[in-house]
Amino acid sequence: MKIFVTVGKKDRAGPKDLVGALIKEVGLEKAQIGRIDLRESFALVEVAPAAADTVVRRLTGVTIKGRRVAARLDRG
């Protein structure tokens, strides 16, 4: 499933920053993390469907590159 995250290139965030937050803050394993599509002002992160709700709940409010992020299921 895709998760919309409110941090992007303009925040100087990279895929490693998102992977680090997902592993350390959310508690995911690397195998549960898929493709990361980093855009200018947001990122789309693919995660295992079983972990999607947990990712949204635990990633919201986490600080990545000095910015508090909000996460939600991508609406497509």
PDB file of C-alpha atoms in Angstrom:
ATOM      1  CA  MET A   1       0.000   0.000   0.000  1.00  0.00           C
ATOM      2  CA  LYS A   2       1.140   3.554  -0.617  1.00  0.00           C
ATOM      3  CA  ILE A   3       1.503   6.030   2.220  1.00  0.00           C
ATOM      4  CA  PHE A   4       1.535   9.795   1.546  1.00  0.00           C
ATOM      5  CA  VAL A   5       4.133  11.567   3.720  1.00  0.00           C
ATOM      6  CA  THR A   6       4.426  15.371   3.957  1.00  0.00           C
ATOM      7  CA  VAL A   7       8.195  15.628   3.545  1.00  0.00           C
ATOM      8  CA  GLY A   8      10.046  15.926   0.247  1.00  0.00           C
ATOM      9  CA  LYS A   9      13.063  17.161  -1.669  1.00  0.00           C
ATOM     10  CA  LYS A  10      12.519  20.794  -0.657  1.00  0.00           C
ATOM     11  CA  ASP A  11      13.010  19.672   2.955  1.00  0.00           C
ATOM     12  CA  ARG A  12      16.335  18.088   1.900  1.00  0.00           C
ATOM     13  CA  ALA A  13      14.954  14.674   2.843  1.00  0.00           C
ATOM     14  CA  GLY A  14      16.160  11.579   1.055  1.00  0.00           C
ATOM     15  CA  PRO A  15      14.980   7.989   0.833  1.00  0.00           C
ATOM     16  CA  LYS A  16      17.438   7.018   3.586  1.00  0.00           C
ATOM     17  CA  ASP A  17      15.799   9.516   5.958  1.00  0.00           C
ATOM     18  CA  LEU A  18      12.392   7.956   5.343  1.00  0.00           C
ATOM     19  CA  VAL A  19      13.689   4.394   5.667  1.00  0.00           C
ATOM     20  CA  GLY A  20      15.435   5.344   8.920  1.00  0.00           C
ATOM     21  CA  ALA A  21      12.244   6.820  10.360  1.00  0.00           C
ATOM     22  CA  LEU A  22      10.209   3.789   9.296  1.00  0.00           C
ATOM     23  CA  ILE A  23      12.659   1.393  10.945  1.00  0.00           C
ATOM     24  CA  LYS A  24      13.485   3.370  14.109  1.00  0.00           C
ATOM     25  CA  GLU A  25      10.245   5.220  14.853  1.00  0.00           C
ATOM     26  CA  VAL A  26       7.632   2.864  13.402  1.00  0.00           C
ATOM     27  CA  GLY A  27       9.398  -0.453  13.974  1.00  0.00           C
ATOM     28  CA  LEU A  28       9.179  -1.844  10.446  1.00  0.00           C
ATOM     29  CA  GLU A  29      11.657  -4.296   9.013  1.00  0.00           C
ATOM     30  CA  LYS A  30      13.422  -3.524   5.736  1.00  0.00           C
ATOM     31  CA  ALA A  31      11.449  -6.270   3.994  1.00  0.00           C
ATOM     32  CA  GLN A  32       8.186  -4.424   4.754  1.00  0.00           C
ATOM     33  CA  ILE A  33       9.333  -1.262   2.961  1.00  0.00           C
ATOM     34  CA  GLY A  34       8.961  -1.009  -0.797  1.00  0.00           C
ATOM     35  CA  ARG A  35       9.562   1.713  -3.350  1.00  0.00           C
ATOM     36  CA  ILE A  36       9.945   5.322  -2.206  1.00  0.00           C
ATOM     37  CA  ASP A  37       8.869   8.002  -4.679  1.00  0.00           C
ATOM     38  CA  LEU A  38      10.343  11.284  -3.445  1.00  0.00           C
ATOM     39  CA  ARG A  39       8.728  14.404  -4.915  1.00  0.00           C
ATOM     40  CA  GLU A  40       9.359  18.113  -4.333  1.00  0.00           C
ATOM     41  CA  SER A  41       6.995  18.575  -1.380  1.00  0.00           C
ATOM     42  CA  PHE A  42       5.947  15.034  -0.435  1.00  0.00           C
ATOM     43  CA  ALA A  43       6.868  11.367  -0.678  1.00  0.00           C
ATOM     44  CA  LEU A  44       4.955   8.211  -1.526  1.00  0.00           C
ATOM     45  CA  VAL A  45       6.191   5.179   0.370  1.00  0.00           C
ATOM     46  CA  GLU A  46       5.096   1.624  -0.391  1.00  0.00           C
ATOM     47  CA  VAL A  47       4.734  -0.574   2.683  1.00  0.00           C
ATOM     48  CA  ALA A  48       3.343  -4.016   3.408  1.00  0.00           C
ATOM     49  CA  PRO A  49      -0.491  -3.824   3.523  1.00  0.00           C
ATOM     50  CA  ALA A  50      -0.588  -5.344   7.009  1.00  0.00           C
ATOM     51  CA  ALA A  51       1.637  -2.528   8.339  1.00  0.00           C
ATOM     52  CA  ALA A  52      -0.092   0.426   6.627  1.00  0.00           C
ATOM     53  CA  ASP A  53      -2.321   1.529   9.526  1.00  0.00           C
ATOM     54  CA  THR A  54       0.564   1.259  11.989  1.00  0.00           C
ATOM     55  CA  VAL A  55       2.800   3.344   9.711  1.00  0.00           C
ATOM     56  CA  VAL A  56       0.191   6.115   9.414  1.00  0.00           C
ATOM     57  CA  ARG A  57      -0.405   6.176  13.172  1.00  0.00           C
ATOM     58  CA  ARG A  58       3.238   6.069  14.291  1.00  0.00           C
ATOM     59  CA  LEU A  59       4.851   8.169  11.545  1.00  0.00           C
ATOM     60  CA  THR A  60       2.485  11.127  11.999  1.00  0.00           C
ATOM     61  CA  GLY A  61       4.187  13.624  14.302  1.00  0.00           C
ATOM     62  CA  VAL A  62       7.704  12.264  13.761  1.00  0.00           C
ATOM     63  CA  THR A  63      10.347  14.849  12.815  1.00  0.00           C
ATOM     64  CA  ILE A  64      12.329  14.193   9.626  1.00  0.00           C
ATOM     65  CA  LYS A  65      14.994  16.749   8.650  1.00  0.00           C
ATOM     66  CA  GLY A  66      13.571  19.265  11.134  1.00  0.00           C
ATOM     67  CA  ARG A  67      10.006  18.997   9.849  1.00  0.00           C
ATOM     68  CA  ARG A  68       7.110  17.317  11.623  1.00  0.00           C
ATOM     69  CA  VAL A  69       5.440  15.008   9.161  1.00  0.00           C
ATOM     70  CA  ALA A  70       1.895  13.836   8.648  1.00  0.00           C
ATOM     71  CA  ALA A  71       1.203  10.480   7.033  1.00  0.00           C
ATOM     72  CA  ARG A  72      -1.986   9.106   5.507  1.00  0.00           C
ATOM     73  CA  LEU A  73      -3.035   6.393   3.115  1.00  0.00           C
ATOM     74  CA  ASP A  74      -2.539   7.608  -0.450  1.00  0.00           C
ATOM     75  CA  ARG A  75      -5.807   8.328  -2.205  1.00  0.00           C
ATOM     76  CA  GLY A  76      -4.390   7.329  -5.569  1.00  0.00           C
TER      77      GLY A  76
END
